[in-house]
């Protein structure tokens, strides 16, 4: 199979806006999609982009997110972010559309309802470029939104460019924690025949969790949900901190080497922490290897899950999208800022990355 | 180095999934079946528990594959075979039921989001469920016939009863192949819609009005390659908490129907039950339903073989039996150890005093003598206790200290001061006071307390998974001792340490694992701190100690009424946190408790949380709280009574 993202476009740090703010593209009708929650990184990419290219030919869609705890730091940050986006929009004459978080019976449906609404209401019809800022969006939202956009692009219904941007900040990730891990499910739009495979139980299931910190309860919930036959944990390497894979192994040693999981030393695979396209390649190789090897036992299902940084999770999304792999996830009941941390002070560690996923560089 | 397996760390479902049902059967404690009520075959049987209570394992036991394996090994597992035979699930010639377990976690709830029409959503749900009933029944039939699924579905022919014929036609006809293809088609059609990233339309998609799978197959004869399968269908719907409330209502309503003749079981975690029901205990169940609430039934004790009227015995031996079954073979193989797990955690009470028994006893005696102040009233009591040795002596001295504190309180204002004879000691004490004394003794001298076969099973809080987790930690220690070439017996100090670590682990996992986890922790701290204050009073007013709180029936009604709840600061948070804590067994409920003419809902701390707060494990002691007091601790930034350590608030003290 020809892989779509063998040659890719990724710009990070000082090169972040090389394409997004390119003078030639400043008149390209652009839709900027961002989250409306309390994450302090909510407006970082938007403000950078507007300062670099101005608000001409720009529209913003703000996806409302479930509210955090009333009266806490989360509420204060959510109000600040809300106000800041409005100030930016009003100050530059940019039109701002709010899409509230849908009332879904099942958590995985919410993101699907959002992308279906965006398509049905024609948000992508008048623009030639869509930028999805995943920094302040949960996986339950940006996986279906980006997945739907890629489907439109590859199905010929959207001819423009698709970018995913992320403001990565491990220090902020460390103080934003989730609450509740009561059950696993496939992410909306990424079930990919998982349930059909489980209906006939003789088809092997291989699970490749991309491991990140503070996710033990999620890993345990997904193990319970998937009951996989084989587990191949993915560790971030190369990483900014070269000891990161070791630290993660130590943190999860009891889980990874328990009787239930029993990961063999050859099962570990690695993906670059800063380059999701590298992870995309590794996961592509993994799925093809397992599917071939297990073919005599029936069609194997390789399920993925992303417990890592949002940047790495894009690698999971691309691999799942291209190879039609299910992505499983535990939907937390809410997120919060731990111990009233001074998240504002952590902004100095923000790194912006632009991932160009569809459009001009990939044509012909 | 040799690598060892810890049999406690292998979850039941995992055992069966990966290693077949043989190992599952080897580790299954047959006494669990004593929890089953009568009349489970002719009406809806509902099983409820917190996670890890053993619902899924119980259902797996009745699955076709498990019963078939058990039949093949019935000589090796005579207890289990006998119990299942007496229940009617196993006949001399093989399985007597075609057990099908349907996992309700699998994408049903998403169907509700496909359409804004509730009725259509329910019909689509029933259609998907019917498809999976068919797939499950075909798989079970082939399993019992020793054939492969799905390769051999074409060998199946279903002969429905006259009542079930129409339903069978709706499901695809009589041939196994047609039924299978139709079911797979339905599954793919609905799941593709559910998971579509593009806008979807449900126009023109048909649903089902009834559980046709149940109607078609309940009285049917299933033929596999020309042979009729013996036994009726048993449909087991597992993990109903994952359904949407409308789906849950739809399925229960159809399963309750007494016109349905077949056996049907339904299980759910307590979290499925609405918050109103969890706190208010107002289930929608009708009289034609058999309900088994696993933890509650276990708490009441087990009737051997389910005999009505039989004397109930404690759940603890059942847990120890499970541990012995899991540990027996690994201990034999790894350590050539012939002792059971039980024996290896059994402790001699004298060992509880550690390396300085005389020092402990001397200090206790000195404290009692100081408390008596040389009063001749207690001279005979002291003389009586002075004759004891070892742990018995230490316990008796601490018990005496409590009795003297109590006596001093009650004799205030008495005119005559009579010397107390040793016999009066036994009149004034009780096993609860002795247990309180043991707890005080351990707490004051930092001695091991959470150790031994009498304490370890209590820490399970009647939850099998919780017990296995703790058993796993103890077994790891045994493996370490085996590696060092030592006898894998674990002394009381080490057991106590392992238990306290497990307690801290449970505590630390609460925010990450449970919705409203931080609120749950605040609530538990409030309760635990109050329990500590009440437990460690000199007179031990709540022997063996307070380990819970209680809400009056009036307060419970106020909590359940939205308008009244909204008027209480922190009321909504309390409502949610309480429901979650109960659903996940972090708080154990005893409903409708009667004390001093009032009705109470008693909320005991999960026993594994007690070590974190140095609380005893015995039940019975609690102190009531007003709703406002409990809710206050959940308001961000508030200083609850627990946090500021304030003493009595003038509320009524409850003594059981």
PDB file of N, CA, C and O in Angstrom, chain A residues 188-244:
ATOM      1  N   UNK A 188     -15.147   7.949  18.357  1.00  0.00           N
ATOM      2  CA  UNK A 188     -16.137   8.146  17.302  1.00  0.00           C
ATOM      3  C   UNK A 188     -15.484   8.214  15.925  1.00  0.00           C
ATOM      4  O   UNK A 188     -14.541   8.971  15.728  1.00  0.00           O
ATOM      5  N   UNK A 189     -15.964   7.389  15.009  1.00  0.00           N
ATOM      6  CA  UNK A 189     -15.419   7.383  13.655  1.00  0.00           C
ATOM      7  C   UNK A 189     -14.221   6.473  13.503  1.00  0.00           C
ATOM      8  O   UNK A 189     -13.697   6.298  12.404  1.00  0.00           O
ATOM      9  N   UNK A 190     -13.766   5.901  14.595  1.00  0.00           N
ATOM     10  CA  UNK A 190     -12.576   5.051  14.545  1.00  0.00           C
ATOM     11  C   UNK A 190     -12.839   3.667  15.147  1.00  0.00           C
ATOM     12  O   UNK A 190     -11.956   3.079  15.753  1.00  0.00           O
ATOM     13  N   UNK A 191     -14.062   3.173  14.996  1.00  0.00           N
ATOM     14  CA  UNK A 191     -14.360   1.831  15.500  1.00  0.00           C
ATOM     15  C   UNK A 191     -13.840   0.771  14.531  1.00  0.00           C
ATOM     16  O   UNK A 191     -13.389  -0.298  14.947  1.00  0.00           O
ATOM     17  N   UNK A 192     -13.913   1.084  13.248  1.00  0.00           N
ATOM     18  CA  UNK A 192     -13.344   0.228  12.203  1.00  0.00           C
ATOM     19  C   UNK A 192     -13.506  -1.264  12.445  1.00  0.00           C
ATOM     20  O   UNK A 192     -12.539  -2.010  12.579  1.00  0.00           O
ATOM     21  N   UNK A 193     -14.738  -1.684  12.506  1.00  0.00           N
ATOM     22  CA  UNK A 193     -15.083  -3.123  12.556  1.00  0.00           C
ATOM     23  C   UNK A 193     -14.585  -3.823  13.818  1.00  0.00           C
ATOM     24  O   UNK A 193     -14.491  -5.050  13.845  1.00  0.00           O
ATOM     25  N   UNK A 194     -14.226  -3.046  14.825  1.00  0.00           N
ATOM     26  CA  UNK A 194     -13.768  -3.690  16.057  1.00  0.00           C
ATOM     27  C   UNK A 194     -14.858  -4.590  16.637  1.00  0.00           C
ATOM     28  O   UNK A 194     -14.595  -5.723  17.042  1.00  0.00           O
ATOM     29  N   UNK A 195     -16.074  -4.088  16.670  1.00  0.00           N
ATOM     30  CA  UNK A 195     -17.151  -4.869  17.276  1.00  0.00           C
ATOM     31  C   UNK A 195     -17.467  -6.117  16.466  1.00  0.00           C
ATOM     32  O   UNK A 195     -17.757  -7.169  17.016  1.00  0.00           O
ATOM     33  N   UNK A 196     -17.409  -6.002  15.166  1.00  0.00           N
ATOM     34  CA  UNK A 196     -17.646  -7.185  14.341  1.00  0.00           C
ATOM     35  C   UNK A 196     -16.554  -8.231  14.604  1.00  0.00           C
ATOM     36  O   UNK A 196     -16.827  -9.425  14.681  1.00  0.00           O
ATOM     37  N   UNK A 197     -15.310  -7.753  14.788  1.00  0.00           N
ATOM     38  CA  UNK A 197     -14.213  -8.684  15.070  1.00  0.00           C
ATOM     39  C   UNK A 197     -14.446  -9.378  16.405  1.00  0.00           C
ATOM     40  O   UNK A 197     -14.134 -10.556  16.572  1.00  0.00           O
ATOM     41  N   UNK A 198     -15.023  -8.642  17.359  1.00  0.00           N
ATOM     42  CA  UNK A 198     -15.252  -9.230  18.682  1.00  0.00           C
ATOM     43  C   UNK A 198     -16.452 -10.162  18.677  1.00  0.00           C
ATOM     44  O   UNK A 198     -16.594 -11.003  19.560  1.00  0.00           O
ATOM     45  N   UNK A 199     -17.329  -9.991  17.704  1.00  0.00           N
ATOM     46  CA  UNK A 199     -18.484 -10.882  17.596  1.00  0.00           C
ATOM     47  C   UNK A 199     -18.034 -12.311  17.343  1.00  0.00           C
ATOM     48  O   UNK A 199     -18.576 -13.258  17.885  1.00  0.00           O
ATOM     49  N   UNK A 200     -17.062 -12.436  16.484  1.00  0.00           N
ATOM     50  CA  UNK A 200     -16.510 -13.766  16.213  1.00  0.00           C
ATOM     51  C   UNK A 200     -15.173 -13.832  16.919  1.00  0.00           C
ATOM     52  O   UNK A 200     -14.186 -13.306  16.442  1.00  0.00           O
ATOM     53  N   UNK A 201     -15.194 -14.448  18.054  1.00  0.00           N
ATOM     54  CA  UNK A 201     -14.075 -14.297  18.978  1.00  0.00           C
ATOM     55  C   UNK A 201     -12.782 -14.989  18.559  1.00  0.00           C
ATOM     56  O   UNK A 201     -11.783 -14.883  19.251  1.00  0.00           O
ATOM     57  N   UNK A 202     -12.823 -15.686  17.431  1.00  0.00           N
ATOM     58  CA  UNK A 202     -11.578 -16.368  17.076  1.00  0.00           C
ATOM     59  C   UNK A 202     -10.632 -15.479  16.277  1.00  0.00           C
ATOM     60  O   UNK A 202      -9.571 -15.907  15.879  1.00  0.00           O
ATOM     61  N   UNK A 203     -11.018 -14.227  16.043  1.00  0.00           N
ATOM     62  CA  UNK A 203     -10.110 -13.321  15.343  1.00  0.00           C
ATOM     63  C   UNK A 203      -9.203 -12.644  16.353  1.00  0.00           C
ATOM     64  O   UNK A 203      -9.674 -12.029  17.301  1.00  0.00           O
ATOM     65  N   UNK A 204      -7.900 -12.737  16.126  1.00  0.00           N
ATOM     66  CA  UNK A 204      -6.980 -12.168  17.129  1.00  0.00           C
ATOM     67  C   UNK A 204      -7.034 -10.640  17.179  1.00  0.00           C
ATOM     68  O   UNK A 204      -7.244  -9.988  16.145  1.00  0.00           O
ATOM     69  N   UNK A 205      -6.840 -10.110  18.371  1.00  0.00           N
ATOM     70  CA  UNK A 205      -6.783  -8.653  18.555  1.00  0.00           C
ATOM     71  C   UNK A 205      -5.424  -8.287  19.130  1.00  0.00           C
ATOM     72  O   UNK A 205      -4.984  -8.852  20.127  1.00  0.00           O
ATOM     73  N   UNK A 206      -4.753  -7.362  18.444  1.00  0.00           N
ATOM     74  CA  UNK A 206      -3.459  -6.856  18.908  1.00  0.00           C
ATOM     75  C   UNK A 206      -3.688  -5.403  19.324  1.00  0.00           C
ATOM     76  O   UNK A 206      -4.349  -4.650  18.609  1.00  0.00           O
ATOM     77  N   UNK A 207      -3.159  -5.052  20.470  1.00  0.00           N
ATOM     78  CA  UNK A 207      -3.376  -3.684  20.976  1.00  0.00           C
ATOM     79  C   UNK A 207      -2.031  -2.970  21.074  1.00  0.00           C
ATOM     80  O   UNK A 207      -1.091  -3.490  21.671  1.00  0.00           O
ATOM     81  N   UNK A 208      -1.967  -1.786  20.462  1.00  0.00           N
ATOM     82  CA  UNK A 208      -0.741  -0.970  20.533  1.00  0.00           C
ATOM     83  C   UNK A 208      -1.051   0.350  21.234  1.00  0.00           C
ATOM     84  O   UNK A 208      -1.434   1.320  20.583  1.00  0.00           O
ATOM     85  N   UNK A 209      -0.907   0.393  22.548  1.00  0.00           N
ATOM     86  CA  UNK A 209      -1.128   1.663  23.254  1.00  0.00           C
ATOM     87  C   UNK A 209       0.120   2.538  23.173  1.00  0.00           C
ATOM     88  O   UNK A 209       1.224   2.070  23.447  1.00  0.00           O
ATOM     89  N   UNK A 210      -0.061   3.788  22.777  1.00  0.00           N
ATOM     90  CA  UNK A 210       1.070   4.722  22.777  1.00  0.00           C
ATOM     91  C   UNK A 210       1.122   5.308  24.193  1.00  0.00           C
ATOM     92  O   UNK A 210       0.255   6.073  24.598  1.00  0.00           O
ATOM     93  N   UNK A 211       2.113   4.894  24.922  1.00  0.00           N
ATOM     94  CA  UNK A 211       2.121   5.109  26.370  1.00  0.00           C
ATOM     95  C   UNK A 211       2.566   6.526  26.721  1.00  0.00           C
ATOM     96  O   UNK A 211       3.500   7.054  26.129  1.00  0.00           O
ATOM     97  N   UNK A 212       1.869   7.120  27.661  1.00  0.00           N
ATOM     98  CA  UNK A 212       2.232   8.431  28.200  1.00  0.00           C
ATOM     99  C   UNK A 212       2.053   8.401  29.703  1.00  0.00           C
ATOM    100  O   UNK A 212       1.591   7.395  30.257  1.00  0.00           O
ATOM    101  N   UNK A 213       2.378   9.496  30.370  1.00  0.00           N
ATOM    102  CA  UNK A 213       2.294   9.480  31.839  1.00  0.00           C
ATOM    103  C   UNK A 213       0.863   9.517  32.358  1.00  0.00           C
ATOM    104  O   UNK A 213      -0.070   9.881  31.631  1.00  0.00           O
ATOM    105  N   UNK A 214       0.684   9.149  33.610  1.00  0.00           N
ATOM    106  CA  UNK A 214      -0.592   9.254  34.347  1.00  0.00           C
ATOM    107  C   UNK A 214      -1.747   8.525  33.671  1.00  0.00           C
ATOM    108  O   UNK A 214      -2.856   9.044  33.616  1.00  0.00           O
ATOM    109  N   UNK A 215      -1.531   7.373  33.124  1.00  0.00           N
ATOM    110  CA  UNK A 215      -2.616   6.730  32.375  1.00  0.00           C
ATOM    111  C   UNK A 215      -2.894   5.308  32.825  1.00  0.00           C
ATOM    112  O   UNK A 215      -3.495   4.536  32.073  1.00  0.00           O
ATOM    113  N   UNK A 216      -2.473   4.950  34.006  1.00  0.00           N
ATOM    114  CA  UNK A 216      -2.619   3.565  34.431  1.00  0.00           C
ATOM    115  C   UNK A 216      -4.086   3.120  34.429  1.00  0.00           C
ATOM    116  O   UNK A 216      -4.427   2.058  33.902  1.00  0.00           O
ATOM    117  N   UNK A 217      -4.943   3.955  34.994  1.00  0.00           N
ATOM    118  CA  UNK A 217      -6.363   3.568  35.072  1.00  0.00           C
ATOM    119  C   UNK A 217      -6.947   3.404  33.675  1.00  0.00           C
ATOM    120  O   UNK A 217      -7.765   2.512  33.428  1.00  0.00           O
ATOM    121  N   UNK A 218      -6.510   4.258  32.745  1.00  0.00           N
ATOM    122  CA  UNK A 218      -7.014   4.155  31.374  1.00  0.00           C
ATOM    123  C   UNK A 218      -6.515   2.876  30.711  1.00  0.00           C
ATOM    124  O   UNK A 218      -7.271   2.184  30.029  1.00  0.00           O
ATOM    125  N   UNK A 219      -5.239   2.574  30.920  1.00  0.00           N
ATOM    126  CA  UNK A 219      -4.685   1.353  30.318  1.00  0.00           C
ATOM    127  C   UNK A 219      -5.418   0.122  30.856  1.00  0.00           C
ATOM    128  O   UNK A 219      -5.757  -0.796  30.105  1.00  0.00           O
ATOM    129  N   UNK A 220      -5.683   0.127  32.153  1.00  0.00           N
ATOM    130  CA  UNK A 220      -6.372  -1.025  32.748  1.00  0.00           C
ATOM    131  C   UNK A 220      -7.798  -1.143  32.216  1.00  0.00           C
ATOM    132  O   UNK A 220      -8.287  -2.238  31.942  1.00  0.00           O
ATOM    133  N   UNK A 221      -8.452   0.005  32.056  1.00  0.00           N
ATOM    134  CA  UNK A 221      -9.827  -0.027  31.547  1.00  0.00           C
ATOM    135  C   UNK A 221      -9.856  -0.542  30.108  1.00  0.00           C
ATOM    136  O   UNK A 221     -10.751  -1.308  29.718  1.00  0.00           O
ATOM    137  N   UNK A 222      -8.863  -0.143  29.316  1.00  0.00           N
ATOM    138  CA  UNK A 222      -8.840  -0.594  27.918  1.00  0.00           C
ATOM    139  C   UNK A 222      -8.460  -2.067  27.806  1.00  0.00           C
ATOM    140  O   UNK A 222      -8.954  -2.775  26.923  1.00  0.00           O
ATOM    141  N   UNK A 223      -7.608  -2.514  28.689  1.00  0.00           N
ATOM    142  CA  UNK A 223      -7.275  -3.937  28.703  1.00  0.00           C
ATOM    143  C   UNK A 223      -8.538  -4.759  28.970  1.00  0.00           C
ATOM    144  O   UNK A 223      -8.799  -5.768  28.311  1.00  0.00           O
ATOM    145  N   UNK A 224      -9.315  -4.283  29.901  1.00  0.00           N
ATOM    146  CA  UNK A 224     -10.551  -4.955  30.252  1.00  0.00           C
ATOM    147  C   UNK A 224     -11.540  -4.918  29.085  1.00  0.00           C
ATOM    148  O   UNK A 224     -12.253  -5.875  28.816  1.00  0.00           O
ATOM    149  N   UNK A 225     -11.568  -3.799  28.396  1.00  0.00           N
ATOM    150  CA  UNK A 225     -12.502  -3.624  27.284  1.00  0.00           C
ATOM    151  C   UNK A 225     -12.101  -4.471  26.076  1.00  0.00           C
ATOM    152  O   UNK A 225     -12.925  -5.158  25.476  1.00  0.00           O
ATOM    153  N   UNK A 226     -10.808  -4.448  25.748  1.00  0.00           N
ATOM    154  CA  UNK A 226     -10.372  -5.105  24.501  1.00  0.00           C
ATOM    155  C   UNK A 226     -10.126  -6.599  24.639  1.00  0.00           C
ATOM    156  O   UNK A 226     -10.337  -7.353  23.705  1.00  0.00           O
ATOM    157  N   UNK A 227      -9.631  -7.007  25.800  1.00  0.00           N
ATOM    158  CA  UNK A 227      -9.173  -8.385  25.996  1.00  0.00           C
ATOM    159  C   UNK A 227      -8.286  -8.831  24.827  1.00  0.00           C
ATOM    160  O   UNK A 227      -8.589  -9.789  24.113  1.00  0.00           O
ATOM    161  N   UNK A 228      -7.192  -8.115  24.611  1.00  0.00           N
ATOM    162  CA  UNK A 228      -6.363  -8.400  23.423  1.00  0.00           C
ATOM    163  C   UNK A 228      -5.579  -9.702  23.570  1.00  0.00           C
ATOM    164  O   UNK A 228      -5.329 -10.174  24.675  1.00  0.00           O
ATOM    165  N   UNK A 229      -5.188 -10.235  22.440  1.00  0.00           N
ATOM    166  CA  UNK A 229      -4.357 -11.446  22.451  1.00  0.00           C
ATOM    167  C   UNK A 229      -2.882 -11.090  22.549  1.00  0.00           C
ATOM    168  O   UNK A 229      -2.074 -11.893  22.980  1.00  0.00           O
ATOM    169  N   UNK A 230      -2.557  -9.899  22.114  1.00  0.00           N
ATOM    170  CA  UNK A 230      -1.150  -9.478  22.102  1.00  0.00           C
ATOM    171  C   UNK A 230      -1.099  -7.978  22.354  1.00  0.00           C
ATOM    172  O   UNK A 230      -1.991  -7.251  21.904  1.00  0.00           O
ATOM    173  N   UNK A 231      -0.078  -7.537  23.075  1.00  0.00           N
ATOM    174  CA  UNK A 231       0.032  -6.099  23.355  1.00  0.00           C
ATOM    175  C   UNK A 231       1.419  -5.615  22.935  1.00  0.00           C
ATOM    176  O   UNK A 231       2.433  -6.228  23.278  1.00  0.00           O
ATOM    177  N   UNK A 232       1.444  -4.528  22.194  1.00  0.00           N
ATOM    178  CA  UNK A 232       2.705  -3.932  21.746  1.00  0.00           C
ATOM    179  C   UNK A 232       2.747  -2.471  22.194  1.00  0.00           C
ATOM    180  O   UNK A 232       2.307  -1.579  21.458  1.00  0.00           O
ATOM    181  N   UNK A 233       3.253  -2.206  23.376  1.00  0.00           N
ATOM    182  CA  UNK A 233       3.291  -0.814  23.839  1.00  0.00           C
ATOM    183  C   UNK A 233       4.246   0.020  22.983  1.00  0.00           C
ATOM    184  O   UNK A 233       5.291  -0.468  22.553  1.00  0.00           O
ATOM    185  N   UNK A 234       3.854   1.263  22.761  1.00  0.00           N
ATOM    186  CA  UNK A 234       4.696   2.162  21.975  1.00  0.00           C
ATOM    187  C   UNK A 234       5.272   3.195  22.927  1.00  0.00           C
ATOM    188  O   UNK A 234       4.534   3.852  23.666  1.00  0.00           O
ATOM    189  N   UNK A 235       6.579   3.326  22.924  1.00  0.00           N
ATOM    190  CA  UNK A 235       7.246   4.282  23.818  1.00  0.00           C
ATOM    191  C   UNK A 235       7.791   5.440  23.010  1.00  0.00           C
ATOM    192  O   UNK A 235       8.214   5.259  21.864  1.00  0.00           O
ATOM    193  N   UNK A 236       7.803   6.639  23.603  1.00  0.00           N
ATOM    194  CA  UNK A 236       8.305   7.800  22.864  1.00  0.00           C
ATOM    195  C   UNK A 236       9.834   7.812  22.828  1.00  0.00           C
ATOM    196  O   UNK A 236      10.476   8.020  23.861  1.00  0.00           O
ATOM    197  N   UNK A 237      10.363   7.590  21.667  1.00  0.00           N
ATOM    198  CA  UNK A 237      11.818   7.663  21.491  1.00  0.00           C
ATOM    199  C   UNK A 237      12.127   7.810  20.009  1.00  0.00           C
ATOM    200  O   UNK A 237      11.577   7.059  19.217  1.00  0.00           O
ATOM    201  N   UNK A 238      12.965   8.759  19.623  1.00  0.00           N
ATOM    202  CA  UNK A 238      13.675   9.732  20.450  1.00  0.00           C
ATOM    203  C   UNK A 238      12.726  10.692  21.153  1.00  0.00           C
ATOM    204  O   UNK A 238      11.644  10.981  20.659  1.00  0.00           O
ATOM    205  N   UNK A 239      13.193  11.160  22.324  1.00  0.00           N
ATOM    206  CA  UNK A 239      12.390  12.084  23.109  1.00  0.00           C
ATOM    207  C   UNK A 239      13.291  13.190  23.657  1.00  0.00           C
ATOM    208  O   UNK A 239      14.501  13.013  23.752  1.00  0.00           O
ATOM    209  N   UNK A 240      12.677  14.332  23.982  1.00  0.00           N
ATOM    210  CA  UNK A 240      13.449  15.460  24.524  1.00  0.00           C
ATOM    211  C   UNK A 240      14.218  15.011  25.761  1.00  0.00           C
ATOM    212  O   UNK A 240      15.367  15.378  25.962  1.00  0.00           O
ATOM    213  N   UNK A 241      13.555  14.218  26.563  1.00  0.00           N
ATOM    214  CA  UNK A 241      14.232  13.623  27.714  1.00  0.00           C
ATOM    215  C   UNK A 241      14.568  12.177  27.330  1.00  0.00           C
ATOM    216  O   UNK A 241      13.674  11.338  27.233  1.00  0.00           O
ATOM    217  N   UNK A 242      15.836  11.888  27.101  1.00  0.00           N
ATOM    218  CA  UNK A 242      16.184  10.551  26.612  1.00  0.00           C
ATOM    219  C   UNK A 242      15.780   9.427  27.571  1.00  0.00           C
ATOM    220  O   UNK A 242      15.679   8.276  27.172  1.00  0.00           O
ATOM    221  N   UNK A 243      15.573   9.773  28.817  1.00  0.00           N
ATOM    222  CA  UNK A 243      15.179   8.737  29.785  1.00  0.00           C
ATOM    223  C   UNK A 243      13.664   8.533  29.832  1.00  0.00           C
ATOM    224  O   UNK A 243      13.161   7.757  30.644  1.00  0.00           O
ATOM    225  N   UNK A 244      12.947   9.238  28.988  1.00  0.00           N
ATOM    226  CA  UNK A 244      11.477   9.174  29.060  1.00  0.00           C
ATOM    227  C   UNK A 244      10.947   7.737  28.898  1.00  0.00           C
ATOM    228  O   UNK A 244      10.101   7.308  29.678  1.00  0.00           O
TER     229      UNK A 244
END
